[in-house]
Amino acid sequence: METVVAPSSGRTDEIGQCLDEVRAAVRRCQQQGAAPAARLVAVSKFKPAADILAAYEAGQRHFGENYVQELCDKAAVLPADIKWHFIGRLQSNKCKALAAIPNLWAVETVESVEKARLLDSAWRAAGRPLPLGVFLQVNTSGEANKGGVPVGEAAAAARAITDSCAGLCLRGLMTIGSADGSQQRPNPDFVALVRLRDELQRATGAELELSMGMSGDFEHALELGATSVRVGSSIFGARATTR
Ligand SMILES: *Cc1c(COP(=O)(O)O)cnc(C)c1O
């Protein structure tokens, strides 16, 4: 394995402090009724591997990335017990590369049954013994530029994935939501995802997770029942908007 340039002690302290603050906020929410096992996924897109290592050394294990190549490059040089979440737009021609990442933990952005099937084939072709965890991404805001299945098609899509993708394990639902919605309380995108999850659970009896909430609103998401929050800039600092 190649080695990662170690983070500077200043950067290690900075990331450790931010991570402590986010964790403290998660714990406060848990004391007030949020899911006791809610998971913090540290979103590290555009950030160097050294930053990830700094968070890793502070005990963080779940990390999220948006670009397949960036994720492959980082996974190749970072510790094998990291649990990677793919949270970017899922492209059909990238399923194979994703399936080759030994410690890929979940793909959170499965946005159609067709893509679920491609991912399923790639995963099984790679000979992976355990099913890959996936989240069905739901377009709760209905915006044309957002990925995800429309709310009205989500139940059927969830059923199709469960029934026809033996290599996948549907863990739950995920939404990004609109910028506008994230200013509102309650956030209508989160409310829509909770409602959909409740309906699906009633229909199937299978428990489903809720991946929702980012730096600006993860506490609110936890209050509404998120079991997994995706936090980037509050841990690693602001990102350049382009690479
Ligand atoms: C970048 C990103 C995040 C993290 O956003 P922050 O506001 O930096 O916390 C979460 N989820 C998805 C899908 C993202 O693309």
PDB file of C-alpha atoms and ligand atoms in Angstrom:
ATOM      1  CA  MET A   1       0.000   0.000   0.000  1.00  0.00           C
ATOM      2  CA  GLU A   2       1.228   3.471  -0.804  1.00  0.00           C
ATOM      3  CA  THR A   3       1.428   5.747   2.159  1.00  0.00           C
ATOM      4  CA  VAL A   4      -0.417   8.971   2.700  1.00  0.00           C
ATOM      5  CA  VAL A   5       1.472  12.103   3.600  1.00  0.00           C
ATOM      6  CA  ALA A   6       0.739  12.568   7.294  1.00  0.00           C
ATOM      7  CA  PRO A   7      -1.485  15.513   8.190  1.00  0.00           C
ATOM      8  CA  SER A   8       0.290  18.425   9.901  1.00  0.00           C
ATOM      9  CA  SER A   9      -0.251  18.628  13.641  1.00  0.00           C
ATOM     10  CA  GLY A  10      -2.145  21.892  13.157  1.00  0.00           C
ATOM     11  CA  ARG A  11      -4.523  20.299  10.690  1.00  0.00           C
ATOM     12  CA  THR A  12      -4.922  17.209  12.879  1.00  0.00           C
ATOM     13  CA  ASP A  13      -5.933  19.436  15.810  1.00  0.00           C
ATOM     14  CA  GLU A  14      -8.277  21.499  13.690  1.00  0.00           C
ATOM     15  CA  ILE A  15     -10.122  18.495  12.251  1.00  0.00           C
ATOM     16  CA  GLY A  16     -10.162  16.759  15.642  1.00  0.00           C
ATOM     17  CA  GLN A  17     -11.781  19.804  17.234  1.00  0.00           C
ATOM     18  CA  CYS A  18     -14.413  20.176  14.516  1.00  0.00           C
ATOM     19  CA  LEU A  19     -15.187  16.478  14.721  1.00  0.00           C
ATOM     20  CA  ASP A  20     -15.555  16.738  18.507  1.00  0.00           C
ATOM     21  CA  GLU A  21     -18.031  19.583  18.099  1.00  0.00           C
ATOM     22  CA  VAL A  22     -20.121  17.703  15.549  1.00  0.00           C
ATOM     23  CA  ARG A  23     -20.072  14.571  17.698  1.00  0.00           C
ATOM     24  CA  ALA A  24     -21.141  16.578  20.740  1.00  0.00           C
ATOM     25  CA  ALA A  25     -24.042  17.994  18.727  1.00  0.00           C
ATOM     26  CA  VAL A  26     -25.049  14.471  17.644  1.00  0.00           C
ATOM     27  CA  ARG A  27     -24.938  13.311  21.279  1.00  0.00           C
ATOM     28  CA  ARG A  28     -27.079  16.261  22.411  1.00  0.00           C
ATOM     29  CA  CYS A  29     -29.685  15.285  19.827  1.00  0.00           C
ATOM     30  CA  GLN A  30     -29.512  11.668  21.000  1.00  0.00           C
ATOM     31  CA  GLN A  31     -30.136  12.767  24.583  1.00  0.00           C
ATOM     32  CA  GLN A  32     -33.254  14.481  23.259  1.00  0.00           C
ATOM     33  CA  GLY A  33     -34.664  11.460  21.503  1.00  0.00           C
ATOM     34  CA  ALA A  34     -32.730  11.105  18.241  1.00  0.00           C
ATOM     35  CA  ALA A  35     -31.809   7.579  17.095  1.00  0.00           C
ATOM     36  CA  PRO A  36     -29.316   6.264  19.674  1.00  0.00           C
ATOM     37  CA  ALA A  37     -27.223   4.551  17.003  1.00  0.00           C
ATOM     38  CA  ALA A  38     -27.336   7.421  14.490  1.00  0.00           C
ATOM     39  CA  ARG A  39     -24.216   7.363  12.376  1.00  0.00           C
ATOM     40  CA  LEU A  40     -22.030  10.270  11.399  1.00  0.00           C
ATOM     41  CA  VAL A  41     -20.638  10.011   7.867  1.00  0.00           C
ATOM     42  CA  ALA A  42     -17.752  12.429   7.313  1.00  0.00           C
ATOM     43  CA  VAL A  43     -17.989  13.776   3.765  1.00  0.00           C
ATOM     44  CA  SER A  44     -14.474  14.231   2.442  1.00  0.00           C
ATOM     45  CA  LYS A  45     -14.953  15.134  -1.225  1.00  0.00           C
ATOM     46  CA  PHE A  46     -12.210  17.414  -2.606  1.00  0.00           C
ATOM     47  CA  LYS A  47     -10.266  17.062   0.653  1.00  0.00           C
ATOM     48  CA  PRO A  48      -6.825  15.430   0.655  1.00  0.00           C
ATOM     49  CA  ALA A  49      -6.286  11.920   1.980  1.00  0.00           C
ATOM     50  CA  ALA A  50      -4.241  13.440   4.827  1.00  0.00           C
ATOM     51  CA  ASP A  51      -7.394  15.168   6.101  1.00  0.00           C
ATOM     52  CA  ILE A  52      -9.219  11.853   6.110  1.00  0.00           C
ATOM     53  CA  LEU A  53      -6.359  10.295   8.013  1.00  0.00           C
ATOM     54  CA  ALA A  54      -6.598  13.065  10.622  1.00  0.00           C
ATOM     55  CA  ALA A  55     -10.297  12.276  11.157  1.00  0.00           C
ATOM     56  CA  TYR A  56      -9.519   8.557  11.141  1.00  0.00           C
ATOM     57  CA  GLU A  57      -6.962   9.046  13.884  1.00  0.00           C
ATOM     58  CA  ALA A  58      -9.684  10.814  15.867  1.00  0.00           C
ATOM     59  CA  GLY A  59     -11.743   7.620  15.585  1.00  0.00           C
ATOM     60  CA  GLN A  60     -13.933   8.387  12.573  1.00  0.00           C
ATOM     61  CA  ARG A  61     -14.582   5.343  10.355  1.00  0.00           C
ATOM     62  CA  HIS A  62     -17.497   6.191   8.044  1.00  0.00           C
ATOM     63  CA  PHE A  63     -16.540   8.510   5.189  1.00  0.00           C
ATOM     64  CA  GLY A  64     -18.516   9.698   2.165  1.00  0.00           C
ATOM     65  CA  GLU A  65     -17.217  10.567  -1.285  1.00  0.00           C
ATOM     66  CA  ASN A  66     -18.978  11.899  -4.408  1.00  0.00           C
ATOM     67  CA  TYR A  67     -16.672  10.933  -7.272  1.00  0.00           C
ATOM     68  CA  VAL A  68     -15.808   7.340  -8.141  1.00  0.00           C
ATOM     69  CA  GLN A  69     -12.244   8.006  -9.268  1.00  0.00           C
ATOM     70  CA  GLU A  70     -11.498  10.130  -6.212  1.00  0.00           C
ATOM     71  CA  LEU A  71     -12.969   7.436  -3.976  1.00  0.00           C
ATOM     72  CA  CYS A  72     -10.923   4.686  -5.682  1.00  0.00           C
ATOM     73  CA  ASP A  73      -7.721   6.703  -5.334  1.00  0.00           C
ATOM     74  CA  LYS A  74      -8.333   7.444  -1.660  1.00  0.00           C
ATOM     75  CA  ALA A  75      -9.487   3.930  -0.770  1.00  0.00           C
ATOM     76  CA  ALA A  76      -6.280   2.537  -2.273  1.00  0.00           C
ATOM     77  CA  VAL A  77      -4.047   4.498   0.104  1.00  0.00           C
ATOM     78  CA  LEU A  78      -6.128   4.815   3.268  1.00  0.00           C
ATOM     79  CA  PRO A  79      -6.756   2.241   6.036  1.00  0.00           C
ATOM     80  CA  ALA A  80      -8.732  -0.834   5.055  1.00  0.00           C
ATOM     81  CA  ASP A  81     -11.135  -0.565   7.984  1.00  0.00           C
ATOM     82  CA  ILE A  82     -12.613   2.679   6.678  1.00  0.00           C
ATOM     83  CA  LYS A  83     -16.272   2.222   5.726  1.00  0.00           C
ATOM     84  CA  TRP A  84     -16.769   4.119   2.478  1.00  0.00           C
ATOM     85  CA  HIS A  85     -20.109   5.551   1.417  1.00  0.00           C
ATOM     86  CA  PHE A  86     -20.596   6.584  -2.179  1.00  0.00           C
ATOM     87  CA  ILE A  87     -22.885   9.630  -2.136  1.00  0.00           C
ATOM     88  CA  GLY A  88     -22.413  11.081  -5.628  1.00  0.00           C
ATOM     89  CA  ARG A  89     -24.367  10.761  -8.838  1.00  0.00           C
ATOM     90  CA  LEU A  90     -24.252   7.093  -9.796  1.00  0.00           C
ATOM     91  CA  GLN A  91     -23.200   6.623 -13.411  1.00  0.00           C
ATOM     92  CA  SER A  92     -23.860   3.301 -15.120  1.00  0.00           C
ATOM     93  CA  ASN A  93     -20.305   2.985 -16.417  1.00  0.00           C
ATOM     94  CA  LYS A  94     -18.829   3.439 -12.919  1.00  0.00           C
ATOM     95  CA  CYS A  95     -20.577   0.556 -11.169  1.00  0.00           C
ATOM     96  CA  LYS A  96     -17.728  -1.822 -11.904  1.00  0.00           C
ATOM     97  CA  ALA A  97     -15.102   0.491 -10.418  1.00  0.00           C
ATOM     98  CA  LEU A  98     -17.224   0.970  -7.309  1.00  0.00           C
ATOM     99  CA  ALA A  99     -17.720  -2.780  -6.907  1.00  0.00           C
ATOM    100  CA  ALA A 100     -13.947  -3.256  -6.930  1.00  0.00           C
ATOM    101  CA  ILE A 101     -13.423  -1.161  -3.775  1.00  0.00           C
ATOM    102  CA  PRO A 102     -12.863  -3.770  -1.052  1.00  0.00           C
ATOM    103  CA  ASN A 103     -14.196  -1.641   1.797  1.00  0.00           C
ATOM    104  CA  LEU A 104     -17.128   0.014   0.060  1.00  0.00           C
ATOM    105  CA  TRP A 105     -19.795   0.008   2.779  1.00  0.00           C
ATOM    106  CA  ALA A 106     -22.783   1.537   1.031  1.00  0.00           C
ATOM    107  CA  VAL A 107     -23.952   3.277  -2.101  1.00  0.00           C
ATOM    108  CA  GLU A 108     -26.389   5.915  -0.879  1.00  0.00           C
ATOM    109  CA  THR A 109     -27.389   7.289  -4.237  1.00  0.00           C
ATOM    110  CA  VAL A 110     -29.213   4.479  -6.033  1.00  0.00           C
ATOM    111  CA  GLU A 111     -31.657   6.556  -8.036  1.00  0.00           C
ATOM    112  CA  SER A 112     -33.384   4.022 -10.260  1.00  0.00           C
ATOM    113  CA  VAL A 113     -34.112   0.317 -10.459  1.00  0.00           C
ATOM    114  CA  GLU A 114     -32.043   0.177 -13.638  1.00  0.00           C
ATOM    115  CA  LYS A 115     -28.958   1.471 -11.849  1.00  0.00           C
ATOM    116  CA  ALA A 116     -29.606  -0.824  -8.913  1.00  0.00           C
ATOM    117  CA  ARG A 117     -29.546  -3.769 -11.329  1.00  0.00           C
ATOM    118  CA  LEU A 118     -26.270  -2.608 -12.895  1.00  0.00           C
ATOM    119  CA  LEU A 119     -24.712  -2.218  -9.492  1.00  0.00           C
ATOM    120  CA  ASP A 120     -26.057  -5.608  -8.451  1.00  0.00           C
ATOM    121  CA  SER A 121     -24.527  -7.280 -11.531  1.00  0.00           C
ATOM    122  CA  ALA A 122     -21.191  -5.549 -10.989  1.00  0.00           C
ATOM    123  CA  TRP A 123     -21.149  -6.531  -7.326  1.00  0.00           C
ATOM    124  CA  ARG A 124     -21.932 -10.171  -8.045  1.00  0.00           C
ATOM    125  CA  ALA A 125     -19.487 -10.286 -10.979  1.00  0.00           C
ATOM    126  CA  ALA A 126     -16.800  -9.073  -8.586  1.00  0.00           C
ATOM    127  CA  GLY A 127     -17.538 -12.156  -6.489  1.00  0.00           C
ATOM    128  CA  ARG A 128     -18.349 -10.227  -3.350  1.00  0.00           C
ATOM    129  CA  PRO A 129     -19.593 -12.651  -0.704  1.00  0.00           C
ATOM    130  CA  LEU A 130     -21.822 -10.262   1.269  1.00  0.00           C
ATOM    131  CA  PRO A 131     -24.541  -8.066  -0.202  1.00  0.00           C
ATOM    132  CA  LEU A 132     -23.717  -4.396  -0.771  1.00  0.00           C
ATOM    133  CA  GLY A 133     -25.695  -1.969   1.366  1.00  0.00           C
ATOM    134  CA  VAL A 134     -27.632   0.557  -0.668  1.00  0.00           C
ATOM    135  CA  PHE A 135     -29.933   3.463  -0.009  1.00  0.00           C
ATOM    136  CA  LEU A 136     -32.651   4.403  -2.449  1.00  0.00           C
ATOM    137  CA  GLN A 137     -32.255   8.089  -3.214  1.00  0.00           C
ATOM    138  CA  VAL A 138     -35.599   9.880  -3.316  1.00  0.00           C
ATOM    139  CA  ASN A 139     -36.134  13.202  -5.033  1.00  0.00           C
ATOM    140  CA  THR A 140     -38.284  14.663  -2.261  1.00  0.00           C
ATOM    141  CA  SER A 141     -38.099  18.212  -3.608  1.00  0.00           C
ATOM    142  CA  GLY A 142     -39.060  17.286  -7.163  1.00  0.00           C
ATOM    143  CA  GLU A 143     -36.325  19.529  -8.570  1.00  0.00           C
ATOM    144  CA  ALA A 144     -35.242  18.605 -12.095  1.00  0.00           C
ATOM    145  CA  ASN A 145     -31.534  18.886 -11.220  1.00  0.00           C
ATOM    146  CA  LYS A 146     -31.754  16.503  -8.239  1.00  0.00           C
ATOM    147  CA  GLY A 147     -31.208  12.789  -8.541  1.00  0.00           C
ATOM    148  CA  GLY A 148     -33.507  10.250  -7.021  1.00  0.00           C
ATOM    149  CA  VAL A 149     -36.738   8.457  -7.775  1.00  0.00           C
ATOM    150  CA  PRO A 150     -39.885  10.552  -7.565  1.00  0.00           C
ATOM    151  CA  VAL A 151     -41.703  10.104  -4.237  1.00  0.00           C
ATOM    152  CA  GLY A 152     -44.620   8.401  -5.995  1.00  0.00           C
ATOM    153  CA  GLU A 153     -42.360   5.731  -7.510  1.00  0.00           C
ATOM    154  CA  ALA A 154     -40.213   5.025  -4.481  1.00  0.00           C
ATOM    155  CA  ALA A 155     -42.285   2.219  -2.977  1.00  0.00           C
ATOM    156  CA  ALA A 156     -42.317   0.245  -6.226  1.00  0.00           C
ATOM    157  CA  ALA A 157     -38.597   0.871  -6.752  1.00  0.00           C
ATOM    158  CA  ALA A 158     -37.773  -0.298  -3.223  1.00  0.00           C
ATOM    159  CA  ARG A 159     -39.790  -3.458  -3.793  1.00  0.00           C
ATOM    160  CA  ALA A 160     -38.118  -4.117  -7.161  1.00  0.00           C
ATOM    161  CA  ILE A 161     -34.639  -3.718  -5.661  1.00  0.00           C
ATOM    162  CA  THR A 162     -35.448  -6.048  -2.777  1.00  0.00           C
ATOM    163  CA  ASP A 163     -37.011  -8.631  -5.078  1.00  0.00           C
ATOM    164  CA  SER A 164     -34.599  -8.602  -8.007  1.00  0.00           C
ATOM    165  CA  CYS A 165     -31.158  -7.601  -6.706  1.00  0.00           C
ATOM    166  CA  ALA A 166     -29.792 -10.517  -4.685  1.00  0.00           C
ATOM    167  CA  GLY A 167     -26.391  -8.845  -4.385  1.00  0.00           C
ATOM    168  CA  LEU A 168     -27.800  -5.723  -2.762  1.00  0.00           C
ATOM    169  CA  CYS A 169     -29.253  -5.112   0.666  1.00  0.00           C
ATOM    170  CA  LEU A 170     -31.637  -2.162   0.820  1.00  0.00           C
ATOM    171  CA  ARG A 171     -30.690  -0.369   4.018  1.00  0.00           C
ATOM    172  CA  GLY A 172     -32.874   2.655   3.703  1.00  0.00           C
ATOM    173  CA  LEU A 173     -33.841   5.877   1.979  1.00  0.00           C
ATOM    174  CA  MET A 174     -31.733   8.932   1.295  1.00  0.00           C
ATOM    175  CA  THR A 175     -32.528  12.473   0.275  1.00  0.00           C
ATOM    176  CA  ILE A 176     -30.515  15.592  -0.426  1.00  0.00           C
ATOM    177  CA  GLY A 177     -33.442  18.010  -0.512  1.00  0.00           C
ATOM    178  CA  SER A 178     -33.660  21.535  -1.835  1.00  0.00           C
ATOM    179  CA  ALA A 179     -31.687  24.527  -0.593  1.00  0.00           C
ATOM    180  CA  ASP A 180     -34.991  26.257   0.021  1.00  0.00           C
ATOM    181  CA  GLY A 181     -36.366  23.371   2.054  1.00  0.00           C
ATOM    182  CA  SER A 182     -33.271  23.340   4.246  1.00  0.00           C
ATOM    183  CA  GLN A 183     -34.219  26.856   5.426  1.00  0.00           C
ATOM    184  CA  GLN A 184     -37.617  25.663   6.654  1.00  0.00           C
ATOM    185  CA  ARG A 185     -38.587  24.033   9.960  1.00  0.00           C
ATOM    186  CA  PRO A 186     -39.636  21.383   9.684  1.00  0.00           C
ATOM    187  CA  ASN A 187     -37.699  20.771   6.477  1.00  0.00           C
ATOM    188  CA  PRO A 188     -40.370  19.493   4.033  1.00  0.00           C
ATOM    189  CA  ASP A 189     -37.878  17.152   2.331  1.00  0.00           C
ATOM    190  CA  PHE A 190     -37.093  15.408   5.607  1.00  0.00           C
ATOM    191  CA  VAL A 191     -40.782  15.196   6.478  1.00  0.00           C
ATOM    192  CA  ALA A 192     -41.486  13.614   3.078  1.00  0.00           C
ATOM    193  CA  LEU A 193     -38.706  11.046   3.523  1.00  0.00           C
ATOM    194  CA  VAL A 194     -39.889  10.118   7.032  1.00  0.00           C
ATOM    195  CA  ARG A 195     -43.446   9.663   5.799  1.00  0.00           C
ATOM    196  CA  LEU A 196     -42.328   7.485   2.908  1.00  0.00           C
ATOM    197  CA  ARG A 197     -40.142   5.367   5.177  1.00  0.00           C
ATOM    198  CA  ASP A 198     -43.041   4.875   7.595  1.00  0.00           C
ATOM    199  CA  GLU A 199     -45.320   3.756   4.740  1.00  0.00           C
ATOM    200  CA  LEU A 200     -42.718   1.340   3.407  1.00  0.00           C
ATOM    201  CA  GLN A 201     -42.047  -0.112   6.830  1.00  0.00           C
ATOM    202  CA  ARG A 202     -45.738  -0.664   7.391  1.00  0.00           C
ATOM    203  CA  ALA A 203     -46.051  -2.356   4.007  1.00  0.00           C
ATOM    204  CA  THR A 204     -43.017  -4.617   4.213  1.00  0.00           C
ATOM    205  CA  GLY A 205     -42.215  -4.959   7.906  1.00  0.00           C
ATOM    206  CA  ALA A 206     -38.536  -4.454   7.100  1.00  0.00           C
ATOM    207  CA  GLU A 207     -36.763  -1.721   9.012  1.00  0.00           C
ATOM    208  CA  LEU A 208     -35.333   1.079   6.898  1.00  0.00           C
ATOM    209  CA  GLU A 209     -32.780   3.748   7.681  1.00  0.00           C
ATOM    210  CA  LEU A 210     -33.030   7.442   6.872  1.00  0.00           C
ATOM    211  CA  SER A 211     -29.964   9.185   5.443  1.00  0.00           C
ATOM    212  CA  MET A 212     -30.678  12.918   5.563  1.00  0.00           C
ATOM    213  CA  GLY A 213     -29.055  16.068   6.913  1.00  0.00           C
ATOM    214  CA  MET A 214     -25.781  17.832   6.102  1.00  0.00           C
ATOM    215  CA  SER A 215     -23.651  20.451   7.884  1.00  0.00           C
ATOM    216  CA  GLY A 216     -26.377  23.091   7.901  1.00  0.00           C
ATOM    217  CA  ASP A 217     -29.199  20.908   9.158  1.00  0.00           C
ATOM    218  CA  PHE A 218     -27.980  17.593  10.539  1.00  0.00           C
ATOM    219  CA  GLU A 219     -29.279  18.356  14.036  1.00  0.00           C
ATOM    220  CA  HIS A 220     -32.721  19.074  12.651  1.00  0.00           C
ATOM    221  CA  ALA A 221     -32.537  15.876  10.581  1.00  0.00           C
ATOM    222  CA  LEU A 222     -31.672  13.904  13.725  1.00  0.00           C
ATOM    223  CA  GLU A 223     -34.637  15.448  15.558  1.00  0.00           C
ATOM    224  CA  LEU A 224     -36.874  14.188  12.759  1.00  0.00           C
ATOM    225  CA  GLY A 225     -35.453  10.659  12.879  1.00  0.00           C
ATOM    226  CA  ALA A 226     -32.343  10.516  10.669  1.00  0.00           C
ATOM    227  CA  THR A 227     -30.260   7.406  11.350  1.00  0.00           C
ATOM    228  CA  SER A 228     -27.336   8.593   9.208  1.00  0.00           C
ATOM    229  CA  VAL A 229     -26.161  12.155   8.646  1.00  0.00           C
ATOM    230  CA  ARG A 230     -23.629  13.295   6.027  1.00  0.00           C
ATOM    231  CA  VAL A 231     -21.454  16.112   7.295  1.00  0.00           C
ATOM    232  CA  GLY A 232     -18.618  17.651   5.278  1.00  0.00           C
ATOM    233  CA  SER A 233     -17.746  21.296   5.712  1.00  0.00           C
ATOM    234  CA  SER A 234     -18.425  21.372   9.473  1.00  0.00           C
ATOM    235  CA  ILE A 235     -15.671  18.765   9.864  1.00  0.00           C
ATOM    236  CA  PHE A 236     -13.198  19.556   7.090  1.00  0.00           C
ATOM    237  CA  GLY A 237     -13.904  23.238   6.418  1.00  0.00           C
ATOM    238  CA  ALA A 238     -15.308  24.930   3.335  1.00  0.00           C
ATOM    239  CA  ARG A 239     -14.626  23.358  -0.054  1.00  0.00           C
ATOM    240  CA  ALA A 240     -13.637  25.021  -3.275  1.00  0.00           C
ATOM    241  CA  THR A 241     -16.765  24.782  -5.430  1.00  0.00           C
ATOM    242  CA  THR A 242     -14.832  23.469  -8.413  1.00  0.00           C
ATOM    243  CA  ARG A 243     -11.836  21.243  -8.701  1.00  0.00           C
TER     244      ARG A 243
HETATM  245  C1  LIG B   1     -21.207  17.356  -0.186  1.00  0.00           C
HETATM  246  C2  LIG B   1     -22.339  16.544   0.316  1.00  0.00           C
HETATM  247  C3  LIG B   1     -22.650  16.500   1.690  1.00  0.00           C
HETATM  248  C4  LIG B   1     -21.932  17.308   2.744  1.00  0.00           C
HETATM  249  O1  LIG B   1     -22.285  18.652   2.660  1.00  0.00           O
HETATM  250  P1  LIG B   1     -21.814  19.705   3.769  1.00  0.00           P
HETATM  251  O2  LIG B   1     -22.789  20.817   3.624  1.00  0.00           O
HETATM  252  O3  LIG B   1     -20.431  20.100   3.439  1.00  0.00           O
HETATM  253  O4  LIG B   1     -21.923  19.056   5.077  1.00  0.00           O
HETATM  254  C5  LIG B   1     -23.674  15.654   2.081  1.00  0.00           C
HETATM  255  N1  LIG B   1     -24.363  14.910   1.190  1.00  0.00           N
HETATM  256  C6  LIG B   1     -24.105  14.950  -0.114  1.00  0.00           C
HETATM  257  C7  LIG B   1     -24.897  14.098  -1.037  1.00  0.00           C
HETATM  258  C8  LIG B   1     -23.089  15.778  -0.594  1.00  0.00           C
HETATM  259  O5  LIG B   1     -22.858  15.811  -1.917  1.00  0.00           O
END
